[in-house]
mmCIF file of C-alpha atoms and ligand atoms in Angstrom:
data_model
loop_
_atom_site.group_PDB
_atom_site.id
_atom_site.type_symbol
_atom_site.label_atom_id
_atom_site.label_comp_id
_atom_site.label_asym_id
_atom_site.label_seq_id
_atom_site.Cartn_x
_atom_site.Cartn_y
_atom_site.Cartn_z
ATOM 1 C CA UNK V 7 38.468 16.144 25.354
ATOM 2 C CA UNK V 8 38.651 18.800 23.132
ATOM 3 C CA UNK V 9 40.627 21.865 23.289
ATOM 4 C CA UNK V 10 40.172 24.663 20.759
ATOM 5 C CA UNK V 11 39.236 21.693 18.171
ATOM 6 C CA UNK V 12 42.087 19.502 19.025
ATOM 7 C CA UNK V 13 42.248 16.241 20.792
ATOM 8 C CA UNK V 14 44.027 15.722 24.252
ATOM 9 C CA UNK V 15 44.459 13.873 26.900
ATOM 10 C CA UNK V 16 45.934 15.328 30.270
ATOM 11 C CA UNK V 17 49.243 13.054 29.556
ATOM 12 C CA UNK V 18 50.438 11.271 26.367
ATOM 13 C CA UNK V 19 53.774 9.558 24.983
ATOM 14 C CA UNK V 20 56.028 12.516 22.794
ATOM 15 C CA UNK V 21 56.549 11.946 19.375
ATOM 16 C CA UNK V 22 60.026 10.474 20.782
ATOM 17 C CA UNK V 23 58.436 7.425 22.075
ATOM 18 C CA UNK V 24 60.777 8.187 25.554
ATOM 19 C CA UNK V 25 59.732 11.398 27.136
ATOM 20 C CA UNK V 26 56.419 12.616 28.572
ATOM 21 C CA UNK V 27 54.134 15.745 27.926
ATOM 22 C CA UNK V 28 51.530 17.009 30.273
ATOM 23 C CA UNK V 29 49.559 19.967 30.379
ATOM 24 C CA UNK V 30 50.928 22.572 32.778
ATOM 25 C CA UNK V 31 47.809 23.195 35.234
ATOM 26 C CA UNK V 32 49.481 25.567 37.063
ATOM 27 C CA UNK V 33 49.276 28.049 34.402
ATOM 28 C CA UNK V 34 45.495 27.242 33.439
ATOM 29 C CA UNK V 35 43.042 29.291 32.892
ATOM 30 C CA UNK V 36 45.243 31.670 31.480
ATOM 31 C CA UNK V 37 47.490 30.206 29.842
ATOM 32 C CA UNK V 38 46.996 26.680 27.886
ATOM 33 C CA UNK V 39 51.123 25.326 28.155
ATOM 34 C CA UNK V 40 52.272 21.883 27.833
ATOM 35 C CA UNK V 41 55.378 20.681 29.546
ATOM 36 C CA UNK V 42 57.940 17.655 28.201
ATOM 37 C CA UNK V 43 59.304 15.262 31.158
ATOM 38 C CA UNK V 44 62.293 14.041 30.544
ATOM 39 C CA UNK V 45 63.646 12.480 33.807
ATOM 40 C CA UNK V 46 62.059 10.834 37.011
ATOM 41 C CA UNK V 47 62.722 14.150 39.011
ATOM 42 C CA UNK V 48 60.944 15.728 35.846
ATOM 43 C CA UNK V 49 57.948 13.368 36.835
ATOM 44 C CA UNK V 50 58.518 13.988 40.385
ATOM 45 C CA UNK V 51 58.293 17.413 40.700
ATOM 46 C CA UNK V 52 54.803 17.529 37.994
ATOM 47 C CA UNK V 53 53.183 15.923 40.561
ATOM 48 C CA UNK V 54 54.505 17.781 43.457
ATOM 49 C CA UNK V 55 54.076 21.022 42.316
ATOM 50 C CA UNK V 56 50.694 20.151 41.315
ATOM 51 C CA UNK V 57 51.330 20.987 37.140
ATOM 52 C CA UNK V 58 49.524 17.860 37.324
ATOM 53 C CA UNK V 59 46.993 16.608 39.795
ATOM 54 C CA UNK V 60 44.061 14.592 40.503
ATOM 55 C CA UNK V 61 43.944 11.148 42.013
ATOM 56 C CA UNK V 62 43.845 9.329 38.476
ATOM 57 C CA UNK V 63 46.374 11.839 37.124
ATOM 58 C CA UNK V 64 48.638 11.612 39.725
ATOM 59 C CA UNK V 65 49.124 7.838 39.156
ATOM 60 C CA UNK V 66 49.124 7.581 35.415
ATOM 61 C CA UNK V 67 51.913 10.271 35.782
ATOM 62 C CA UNK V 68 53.589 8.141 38.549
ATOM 63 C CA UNK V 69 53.575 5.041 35.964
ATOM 64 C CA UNK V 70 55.354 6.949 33.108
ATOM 65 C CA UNK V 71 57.587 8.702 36.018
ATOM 66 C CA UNK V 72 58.572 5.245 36.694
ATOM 67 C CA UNK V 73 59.527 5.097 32.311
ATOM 68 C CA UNK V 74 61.475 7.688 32.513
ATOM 69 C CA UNK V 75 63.540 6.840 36.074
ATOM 70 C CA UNK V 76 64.067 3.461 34.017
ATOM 71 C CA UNK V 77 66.532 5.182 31.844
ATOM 72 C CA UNK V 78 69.017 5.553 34.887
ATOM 73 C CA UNK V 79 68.948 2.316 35.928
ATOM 74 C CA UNK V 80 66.922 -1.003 35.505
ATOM 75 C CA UNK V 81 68.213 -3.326 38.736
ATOM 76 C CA UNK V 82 65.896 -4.040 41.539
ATOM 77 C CA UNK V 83 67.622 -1.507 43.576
ATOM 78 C CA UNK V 84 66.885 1.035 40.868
ATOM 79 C CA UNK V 85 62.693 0.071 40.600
ATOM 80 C CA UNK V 86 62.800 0.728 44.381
ATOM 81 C CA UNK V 87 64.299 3.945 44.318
ATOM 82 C CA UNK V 88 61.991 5.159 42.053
ATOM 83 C CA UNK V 89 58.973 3.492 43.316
ATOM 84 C CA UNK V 90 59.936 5.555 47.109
ATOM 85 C CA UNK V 91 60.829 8.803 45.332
ATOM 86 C CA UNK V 92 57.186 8.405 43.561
ATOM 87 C CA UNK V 93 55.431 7.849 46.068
ATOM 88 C CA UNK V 94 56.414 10.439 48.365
ATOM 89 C CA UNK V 95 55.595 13.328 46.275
ATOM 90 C CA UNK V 96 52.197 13.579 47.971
ATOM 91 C CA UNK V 97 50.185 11.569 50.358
ATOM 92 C CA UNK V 98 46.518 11.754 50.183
ATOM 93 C CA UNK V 99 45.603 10.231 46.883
ATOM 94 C CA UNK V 100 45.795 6.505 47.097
ATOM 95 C CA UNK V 101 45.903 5.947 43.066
ATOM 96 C CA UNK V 102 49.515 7.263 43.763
ATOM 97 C CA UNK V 103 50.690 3.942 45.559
ATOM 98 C CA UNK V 104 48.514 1.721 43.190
ATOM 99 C CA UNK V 105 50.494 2.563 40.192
ATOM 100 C CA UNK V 106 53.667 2.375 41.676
ATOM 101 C CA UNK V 107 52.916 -0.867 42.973
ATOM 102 C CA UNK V 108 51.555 -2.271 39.659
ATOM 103 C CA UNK V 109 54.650 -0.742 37.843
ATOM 104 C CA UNK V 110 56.538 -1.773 40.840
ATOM 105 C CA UNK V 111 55.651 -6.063 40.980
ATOM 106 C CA UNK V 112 54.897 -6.336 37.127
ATOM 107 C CA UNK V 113 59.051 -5.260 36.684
ATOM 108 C CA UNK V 114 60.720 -7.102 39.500
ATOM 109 C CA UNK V 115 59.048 -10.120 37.701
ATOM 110 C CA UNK V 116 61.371 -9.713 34.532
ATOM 111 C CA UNK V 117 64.515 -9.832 33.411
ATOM 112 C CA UNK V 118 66.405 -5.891 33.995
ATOM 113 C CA UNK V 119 66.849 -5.664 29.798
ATOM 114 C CA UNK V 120 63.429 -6.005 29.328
ATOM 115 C CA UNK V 121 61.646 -3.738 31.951
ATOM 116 C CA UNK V 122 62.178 -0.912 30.437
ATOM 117 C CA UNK V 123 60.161 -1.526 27.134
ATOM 118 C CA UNK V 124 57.461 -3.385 29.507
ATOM 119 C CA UNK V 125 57.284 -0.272 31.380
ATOM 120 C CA UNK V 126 55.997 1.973 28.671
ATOM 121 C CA UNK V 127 53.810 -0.417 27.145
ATOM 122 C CA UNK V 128 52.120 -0.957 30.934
ATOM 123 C CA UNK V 129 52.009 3.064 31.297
ATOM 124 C CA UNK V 130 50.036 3.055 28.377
ATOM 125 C CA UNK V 131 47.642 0.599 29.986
ATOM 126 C CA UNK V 132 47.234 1.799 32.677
ATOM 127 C CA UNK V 133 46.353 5.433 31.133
ATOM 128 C CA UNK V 134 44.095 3.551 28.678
ATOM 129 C CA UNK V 135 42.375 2.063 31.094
ATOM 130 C CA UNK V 136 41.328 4.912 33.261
ATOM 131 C CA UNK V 137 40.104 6.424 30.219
ATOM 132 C CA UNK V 138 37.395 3.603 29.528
ATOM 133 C CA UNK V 139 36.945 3.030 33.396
ATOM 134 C CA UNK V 140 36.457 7.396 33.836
ATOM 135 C CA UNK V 141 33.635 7.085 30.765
ATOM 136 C CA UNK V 142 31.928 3.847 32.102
ATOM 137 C CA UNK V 143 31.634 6.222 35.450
ATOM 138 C CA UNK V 144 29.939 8.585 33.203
ATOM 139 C CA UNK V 145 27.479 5.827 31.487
ATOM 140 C CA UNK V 146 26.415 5.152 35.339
ATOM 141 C CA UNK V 147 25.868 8.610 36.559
ATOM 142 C CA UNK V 148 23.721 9.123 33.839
ATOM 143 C CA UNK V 149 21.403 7.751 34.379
ATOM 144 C CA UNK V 150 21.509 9.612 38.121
ATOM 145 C CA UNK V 151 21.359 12.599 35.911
ATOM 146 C CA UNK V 152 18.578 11.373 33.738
ATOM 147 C CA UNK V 153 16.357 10.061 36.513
ATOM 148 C CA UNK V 154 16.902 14.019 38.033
ATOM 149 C CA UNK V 155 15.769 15.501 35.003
ATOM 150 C CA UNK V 156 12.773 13.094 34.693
ATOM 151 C CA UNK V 157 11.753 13.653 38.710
ATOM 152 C CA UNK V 158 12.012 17.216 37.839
ATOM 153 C CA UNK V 159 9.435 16.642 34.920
ATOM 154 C CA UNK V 160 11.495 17.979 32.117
ATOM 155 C CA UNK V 161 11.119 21.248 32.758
ATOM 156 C CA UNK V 162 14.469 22.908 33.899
ATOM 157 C CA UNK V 163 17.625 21.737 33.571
ATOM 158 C CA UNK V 164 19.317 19.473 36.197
ATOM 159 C CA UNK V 165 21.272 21.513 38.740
ATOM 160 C CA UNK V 166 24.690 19.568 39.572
ATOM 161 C CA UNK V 167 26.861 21.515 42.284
ATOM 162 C CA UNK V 168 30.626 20.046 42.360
ATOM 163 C CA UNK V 169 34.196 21.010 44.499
ATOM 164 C CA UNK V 170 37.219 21.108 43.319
ATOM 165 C CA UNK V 171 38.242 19.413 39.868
ATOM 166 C CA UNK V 172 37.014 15.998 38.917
ATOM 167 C CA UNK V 173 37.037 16.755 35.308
ATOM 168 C CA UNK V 174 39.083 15.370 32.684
ATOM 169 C CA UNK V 175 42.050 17.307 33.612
ATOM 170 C CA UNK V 176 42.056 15.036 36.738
ATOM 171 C CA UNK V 177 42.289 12.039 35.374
ATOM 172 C CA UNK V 178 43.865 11.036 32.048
ATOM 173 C CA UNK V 179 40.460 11.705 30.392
ATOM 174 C CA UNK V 180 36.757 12.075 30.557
ATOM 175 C CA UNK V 181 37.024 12.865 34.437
ATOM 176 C CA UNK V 182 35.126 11.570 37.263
ATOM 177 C CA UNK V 183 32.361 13.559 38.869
ATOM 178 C CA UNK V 184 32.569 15.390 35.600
ATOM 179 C CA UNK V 185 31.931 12.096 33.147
ATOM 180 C CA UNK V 186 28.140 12.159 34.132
ATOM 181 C CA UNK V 187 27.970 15.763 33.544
ATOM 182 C CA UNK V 188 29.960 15.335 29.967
ATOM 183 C CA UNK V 189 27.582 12.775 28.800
ATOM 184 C CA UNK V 190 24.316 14.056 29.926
ATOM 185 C CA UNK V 191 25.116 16.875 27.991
ATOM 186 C CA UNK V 192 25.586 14.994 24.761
ATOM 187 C CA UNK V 193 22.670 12.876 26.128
ATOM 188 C CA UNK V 194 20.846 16.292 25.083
ATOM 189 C CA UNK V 195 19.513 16.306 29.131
ATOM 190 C CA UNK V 196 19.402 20.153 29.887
ATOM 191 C CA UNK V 197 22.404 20.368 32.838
ATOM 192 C CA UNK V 198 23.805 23.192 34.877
ATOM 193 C CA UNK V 199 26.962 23.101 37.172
ATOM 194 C CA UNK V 200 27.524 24.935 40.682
ATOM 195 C CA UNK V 201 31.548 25.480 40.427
ATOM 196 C CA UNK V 202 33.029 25.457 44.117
ATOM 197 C CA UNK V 203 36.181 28.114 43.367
ATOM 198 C CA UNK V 204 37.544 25.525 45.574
ATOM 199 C CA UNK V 205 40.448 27.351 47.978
ATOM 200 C CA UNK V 206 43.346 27.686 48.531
ATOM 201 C CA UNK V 207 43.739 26.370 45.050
ATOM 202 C CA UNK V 208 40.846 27.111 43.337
ATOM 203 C CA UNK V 209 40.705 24.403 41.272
ATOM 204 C CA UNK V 210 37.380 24.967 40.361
ATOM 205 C CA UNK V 211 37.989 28.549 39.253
ATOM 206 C CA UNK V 212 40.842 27.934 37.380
ATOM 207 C CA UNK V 213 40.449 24.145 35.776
ATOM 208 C CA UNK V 214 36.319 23.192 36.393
ATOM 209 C CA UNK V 215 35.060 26.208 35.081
ATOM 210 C CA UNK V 216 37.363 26.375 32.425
ATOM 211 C CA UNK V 217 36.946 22.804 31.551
ATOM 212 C CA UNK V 218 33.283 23.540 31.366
ATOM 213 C CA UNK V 219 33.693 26.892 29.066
ATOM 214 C CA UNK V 220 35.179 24.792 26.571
ATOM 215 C CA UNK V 221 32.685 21.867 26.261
ATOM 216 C CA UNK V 222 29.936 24.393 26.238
ATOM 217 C CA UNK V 223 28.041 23.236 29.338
ATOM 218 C CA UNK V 224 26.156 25.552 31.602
ATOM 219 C CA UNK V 225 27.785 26.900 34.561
ATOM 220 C CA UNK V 226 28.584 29.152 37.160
ATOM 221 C CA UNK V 227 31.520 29.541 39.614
ATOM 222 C CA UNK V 228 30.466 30.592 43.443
ATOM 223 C CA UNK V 229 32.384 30.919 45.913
ATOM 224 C CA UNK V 230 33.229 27.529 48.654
ATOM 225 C CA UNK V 231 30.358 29.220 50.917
ATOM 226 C CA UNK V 232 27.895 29.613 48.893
ATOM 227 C CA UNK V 233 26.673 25.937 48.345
ATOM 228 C CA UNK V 234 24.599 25.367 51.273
ATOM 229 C CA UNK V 235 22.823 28.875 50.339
ATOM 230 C CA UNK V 236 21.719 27.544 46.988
ATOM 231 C CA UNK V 237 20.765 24.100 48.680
ATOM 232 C CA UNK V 238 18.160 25.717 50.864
ATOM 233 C CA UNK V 239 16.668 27.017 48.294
ATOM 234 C CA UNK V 240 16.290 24.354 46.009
ATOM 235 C CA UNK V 241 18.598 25.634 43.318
ATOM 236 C CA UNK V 242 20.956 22.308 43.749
ATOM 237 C CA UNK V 243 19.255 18.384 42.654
ATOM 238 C CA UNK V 244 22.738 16.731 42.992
ATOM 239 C CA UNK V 245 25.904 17.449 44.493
ATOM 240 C CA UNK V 246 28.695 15.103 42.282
ATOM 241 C CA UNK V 247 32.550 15.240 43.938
ATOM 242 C CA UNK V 248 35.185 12.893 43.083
ATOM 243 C CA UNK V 249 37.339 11.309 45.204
ATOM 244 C CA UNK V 250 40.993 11.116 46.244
ATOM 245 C CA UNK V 251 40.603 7.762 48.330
ATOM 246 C CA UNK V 252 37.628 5.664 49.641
ATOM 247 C CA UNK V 253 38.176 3.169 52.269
ATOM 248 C CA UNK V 254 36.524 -0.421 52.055
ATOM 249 C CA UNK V 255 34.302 1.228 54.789
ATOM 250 C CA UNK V 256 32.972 3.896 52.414
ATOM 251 C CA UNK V 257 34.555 6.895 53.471
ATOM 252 C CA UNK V 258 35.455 9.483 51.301
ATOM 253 C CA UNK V 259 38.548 11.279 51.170
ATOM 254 C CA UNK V 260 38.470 14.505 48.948
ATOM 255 C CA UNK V 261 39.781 18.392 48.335
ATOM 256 C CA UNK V 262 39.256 20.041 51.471
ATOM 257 C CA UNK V 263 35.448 21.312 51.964
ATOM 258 C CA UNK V 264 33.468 18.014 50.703
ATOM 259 C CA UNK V 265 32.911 17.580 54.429
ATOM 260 C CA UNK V 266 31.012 20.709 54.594
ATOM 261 C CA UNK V 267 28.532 20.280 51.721
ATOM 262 C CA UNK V 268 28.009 16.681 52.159
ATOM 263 C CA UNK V 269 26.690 18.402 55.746
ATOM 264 C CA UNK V 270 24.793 20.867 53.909
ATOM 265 C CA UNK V 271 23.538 18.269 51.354
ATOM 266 C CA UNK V 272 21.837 16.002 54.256
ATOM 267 C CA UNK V 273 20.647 18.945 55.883
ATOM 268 C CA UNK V 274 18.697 19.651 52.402
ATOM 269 C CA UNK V 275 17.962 16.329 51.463
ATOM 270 C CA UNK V 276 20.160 17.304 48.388
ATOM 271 C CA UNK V 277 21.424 14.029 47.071
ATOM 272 C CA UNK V 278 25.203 13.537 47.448
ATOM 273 C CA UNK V 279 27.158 11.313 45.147
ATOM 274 C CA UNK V 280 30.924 10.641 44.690
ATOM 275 C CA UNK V 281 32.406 9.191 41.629
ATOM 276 C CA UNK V 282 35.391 7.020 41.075
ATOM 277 C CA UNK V 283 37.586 4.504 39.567
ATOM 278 C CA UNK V 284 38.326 1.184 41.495
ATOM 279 C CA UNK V 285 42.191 2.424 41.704
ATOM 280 C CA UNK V 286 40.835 4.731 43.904
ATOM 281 C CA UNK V 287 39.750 2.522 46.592
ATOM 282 C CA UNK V 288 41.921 1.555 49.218
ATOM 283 C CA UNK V 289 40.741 -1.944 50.732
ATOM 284 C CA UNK V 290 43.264 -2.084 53.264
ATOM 285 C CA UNK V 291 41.675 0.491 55.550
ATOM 286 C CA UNK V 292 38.149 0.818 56.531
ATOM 287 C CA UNK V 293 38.189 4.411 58.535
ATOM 288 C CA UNK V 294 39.108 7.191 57.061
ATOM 289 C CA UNK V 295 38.784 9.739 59.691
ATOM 290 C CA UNK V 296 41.399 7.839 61.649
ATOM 291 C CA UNK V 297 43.628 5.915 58.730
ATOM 292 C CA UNK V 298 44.014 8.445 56.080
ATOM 293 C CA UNK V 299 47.156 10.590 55.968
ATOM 294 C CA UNK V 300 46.069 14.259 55.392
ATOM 295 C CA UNK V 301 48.369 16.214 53.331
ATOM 296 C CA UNK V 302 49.588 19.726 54.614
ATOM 297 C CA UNK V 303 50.577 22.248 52.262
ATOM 298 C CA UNK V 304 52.295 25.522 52.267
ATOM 299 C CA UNK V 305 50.514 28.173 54.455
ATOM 300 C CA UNK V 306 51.413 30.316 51.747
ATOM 301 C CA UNK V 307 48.343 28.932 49.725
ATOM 302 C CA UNK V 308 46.214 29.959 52.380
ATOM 303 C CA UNK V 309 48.303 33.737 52.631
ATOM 304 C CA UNK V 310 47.947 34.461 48.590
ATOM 305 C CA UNK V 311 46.435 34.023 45.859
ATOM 306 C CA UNK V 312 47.277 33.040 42.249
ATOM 307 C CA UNK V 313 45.733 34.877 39.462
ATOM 308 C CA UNK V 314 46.605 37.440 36.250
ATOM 309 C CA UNK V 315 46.837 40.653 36.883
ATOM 310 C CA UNK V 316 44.996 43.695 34.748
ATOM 311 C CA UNK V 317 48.284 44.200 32.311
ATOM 312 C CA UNK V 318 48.778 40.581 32.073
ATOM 313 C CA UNK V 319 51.420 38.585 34.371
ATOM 314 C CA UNK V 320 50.407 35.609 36.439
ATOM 315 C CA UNK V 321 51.688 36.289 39.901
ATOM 316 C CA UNK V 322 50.751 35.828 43.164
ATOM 317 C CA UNK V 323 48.758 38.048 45.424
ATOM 318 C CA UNK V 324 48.756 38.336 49.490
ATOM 319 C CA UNK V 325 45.477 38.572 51.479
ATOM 320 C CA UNK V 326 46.780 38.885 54.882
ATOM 321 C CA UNK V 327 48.951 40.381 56.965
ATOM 322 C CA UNK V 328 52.507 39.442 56.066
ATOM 323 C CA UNK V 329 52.629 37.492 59.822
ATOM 324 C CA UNK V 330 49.745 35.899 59.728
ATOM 325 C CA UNK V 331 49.524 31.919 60.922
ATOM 326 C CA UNK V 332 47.914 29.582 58.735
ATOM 327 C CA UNK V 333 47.185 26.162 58.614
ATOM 328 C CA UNK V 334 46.795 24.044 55.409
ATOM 329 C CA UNK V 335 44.955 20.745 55.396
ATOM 330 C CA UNK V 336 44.432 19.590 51.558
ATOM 331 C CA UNK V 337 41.647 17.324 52.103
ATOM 332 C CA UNK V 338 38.985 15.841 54.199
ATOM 333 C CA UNK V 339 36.725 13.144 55.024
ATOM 334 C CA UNK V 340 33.040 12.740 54.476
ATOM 335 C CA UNK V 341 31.728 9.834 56.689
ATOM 336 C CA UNK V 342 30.098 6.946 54.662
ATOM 337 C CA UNK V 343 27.104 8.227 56.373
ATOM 338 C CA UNK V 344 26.812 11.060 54.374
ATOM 339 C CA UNK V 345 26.830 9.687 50.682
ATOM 340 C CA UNK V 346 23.867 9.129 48.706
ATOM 341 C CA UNK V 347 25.892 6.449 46.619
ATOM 342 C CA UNK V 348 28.736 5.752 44.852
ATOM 343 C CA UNK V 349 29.247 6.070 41.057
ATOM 344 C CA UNK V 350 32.451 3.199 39.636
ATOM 345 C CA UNK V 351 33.040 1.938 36.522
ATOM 346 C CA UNK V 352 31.170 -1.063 37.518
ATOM 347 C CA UNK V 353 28.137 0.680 38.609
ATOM 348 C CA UNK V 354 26.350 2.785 41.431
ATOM 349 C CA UNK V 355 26.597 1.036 45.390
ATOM 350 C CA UNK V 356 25.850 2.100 48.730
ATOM 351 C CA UNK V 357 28.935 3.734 50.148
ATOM 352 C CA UNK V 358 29.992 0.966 52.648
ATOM 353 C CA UNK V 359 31.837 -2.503 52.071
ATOM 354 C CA UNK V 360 28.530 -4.365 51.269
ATOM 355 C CA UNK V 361 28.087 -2.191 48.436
ATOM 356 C CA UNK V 362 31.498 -2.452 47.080
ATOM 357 C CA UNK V 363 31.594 -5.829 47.296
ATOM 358 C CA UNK V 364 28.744 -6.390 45.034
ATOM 359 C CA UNK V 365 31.064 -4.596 42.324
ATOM 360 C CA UNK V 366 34.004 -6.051 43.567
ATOM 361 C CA UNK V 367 33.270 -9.648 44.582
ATOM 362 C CA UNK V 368 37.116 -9.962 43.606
ATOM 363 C CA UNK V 369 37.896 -8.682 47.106
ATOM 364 C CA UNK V 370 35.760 -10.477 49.620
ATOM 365 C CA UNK V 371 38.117 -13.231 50.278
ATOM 366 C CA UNK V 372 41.438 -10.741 50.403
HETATM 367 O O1 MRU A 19 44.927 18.440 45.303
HETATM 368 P P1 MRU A 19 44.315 17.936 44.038
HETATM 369 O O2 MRU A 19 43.917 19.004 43.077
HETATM 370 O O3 MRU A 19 45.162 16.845 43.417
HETATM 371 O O4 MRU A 19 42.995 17.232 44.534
HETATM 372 C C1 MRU A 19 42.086 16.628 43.666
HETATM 373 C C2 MRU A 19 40.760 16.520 44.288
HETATM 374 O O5 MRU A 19 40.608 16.496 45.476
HETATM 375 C C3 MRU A 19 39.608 16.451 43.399
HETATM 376 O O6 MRU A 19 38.482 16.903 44.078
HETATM 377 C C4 MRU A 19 39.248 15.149 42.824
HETATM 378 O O7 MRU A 19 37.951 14.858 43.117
HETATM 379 C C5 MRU A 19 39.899 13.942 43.198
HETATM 380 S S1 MRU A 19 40.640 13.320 41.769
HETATM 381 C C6 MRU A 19 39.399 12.971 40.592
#
């Protein structure tokens, strides 16, 4: 996507051909910053301290993370050091495990003097192909989008609510629940977005909206409890999230709150759709109320919050008293129930293994 008139991705190769460069999220939307990882604890802390995130992010950064550990060390011992160091830099977001396990069996299978040149060239894949797989998602939802606009006769534009950020910054490009939203505005479909702010993090005040600003689509942020509000009275046609792991059952695991307006969405008979990449899937569990691990962050994103003040600095603020408890789950799960559908690279399915499998015959006999 474009920013101020210039082509990027959310990761990309330097002009070294060894070290890394992200965009700093942290520091967005005030500041646009890009950040050069040199070394696997470079790579580490990115996605630990969230300057990148995302479940496709996360594991495209986790496969050049593994590049860059590479030049330490190429033995077997060294590919499992930095596969466990990867993967425990956070917990929730399955695509995390599924690139350090491609990274992790394509190397063992070659000789140690030529993994590390395989390495980068299966990084590269690996980003390159959640870019096609992110704007197939967008061909699919569409026509979700376009059907809307047609049930609505025409005559207003289609009202999209989303949570947290499933835009392009999330993934390497294009986005998720954002793809459908990207290309049913070049589509020429009339489209505007409900922006969850999306606490503690606000990743929808900071990244969606921003996102949004610069590709010129419609929008406006609301606060997390507003959404079942404009659902009752008919101001939302689709709710669109993304997803940081679906079981094989259907289940959706996502930025804390989905829950809530995939309540609020049945409630209204607001359709409720959740978009995703097959990395994103986790076929070894079929529950995710019971089989997902949660993450827990710092109760100090719950205690403050992050923004620029009126002369300029980026600081934190607090919003409690200084002894307050709090308690910080990152994410939640929406029962299959729940979802309207959900929107792959391969197409739209009911959200349970039946419908999966009819993407994915690949996996029925696994
Ligand atoms: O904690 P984050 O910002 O990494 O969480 C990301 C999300 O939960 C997003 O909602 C997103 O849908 C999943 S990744 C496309």
């Amino acid at each position: 996507m474009k920013v101020e008139g210039r082509e990027y991705r959310s990761i990309w190769l330097a002009a070294d051909g060894r070290r890394v460069e992200i965009i700093d999220q942290t520091r967005l939307p005030h500041e646009f910053r890009t950040v050069c990882l040199a070394t696997l604890a470079d790579g580490a802390r990115a996605i630990r301290d969230m300057l990148v995130r995302g479940a496709p992010l996360i594991g495209a950064t986790a496969a050049y993370g593994f590049c860059l550990g590479l030049h330490e060390g190429t033995a077997d011992r060294d590919i499992d050091r930095i596969g466990s160091t990867l993967t425990a830099c956070r917990p929730t977001a399955v695509n995390l495990r599924w690139a350090v396990e491609q990274m992790r069996s394509l190397l063992l299978a070659l000789p140690a003097q030529d993994r590390l040149a395989a390495a980068y060239l299966e990084a590269a894949r690996i980003c390159d192909e959640d870019v096609r797989d992110n704007e197939a998602i967008g061909t699919h939802g569409l026509e979700i989008i376009r059907k809307t606009w047609e049930q609505k006769g025409k005559k207003s534009p289609v009202q999209v609510l989303t949570h947290c950020n499933a835009g392009w910054l999330a993934t390497v490009d294009w986005g998720t629940a954002l793809a459908p939203v990207y290309k049913a505005h070049e589509a020429g479909i009339p489209i505007h977005v409900w922006v969850d702010e999306t606490r503690p993090r606000n990743q929808g005040a900071g990244l969606t909206a921003w996102e949004l600003a610069a590709q010129g689509i419609d929008h406006h942020l609301i606060v997390d409890n507003a959404g079942g509000h404009l659902m009752q009275h008919g101001r939302v046609d689709l709710c669109i999230v993304g997803t940081d792991r679906t079981t094989a059952g259907g289940d959706v695991c996502n930025k804390i709150g989905t829950y809530l307006k995939a309540l609020a969405a049945r409630d209204n008979k607001v359709p409720f759709y959740v978009a995703l990449p097959g990395s994103t899937i986790d076929w070894g569990i079929e529950n995710g109320r019971l089989e997902i691990p949660i993450e827990e962050r710092a109760p100090e994103e719950v205690l403050r919050v992050h923004g620029k003040t009126a002369d300029g600095a980026i600081t934190w603020v607090s919003i409690a008293p200084a002894a307050t408890p709090a308690v910080n789950p990152a994410f939640d799960v929406t029962p299959a129930r729940l979802v309207t559908g959900l929107i792959t690279e391969r197409g739209v399915c009911t959200a349970n293994r039946a419908g999966l499998l009819t993407l994915y015959p690949e996996r029925r006999d696994r």
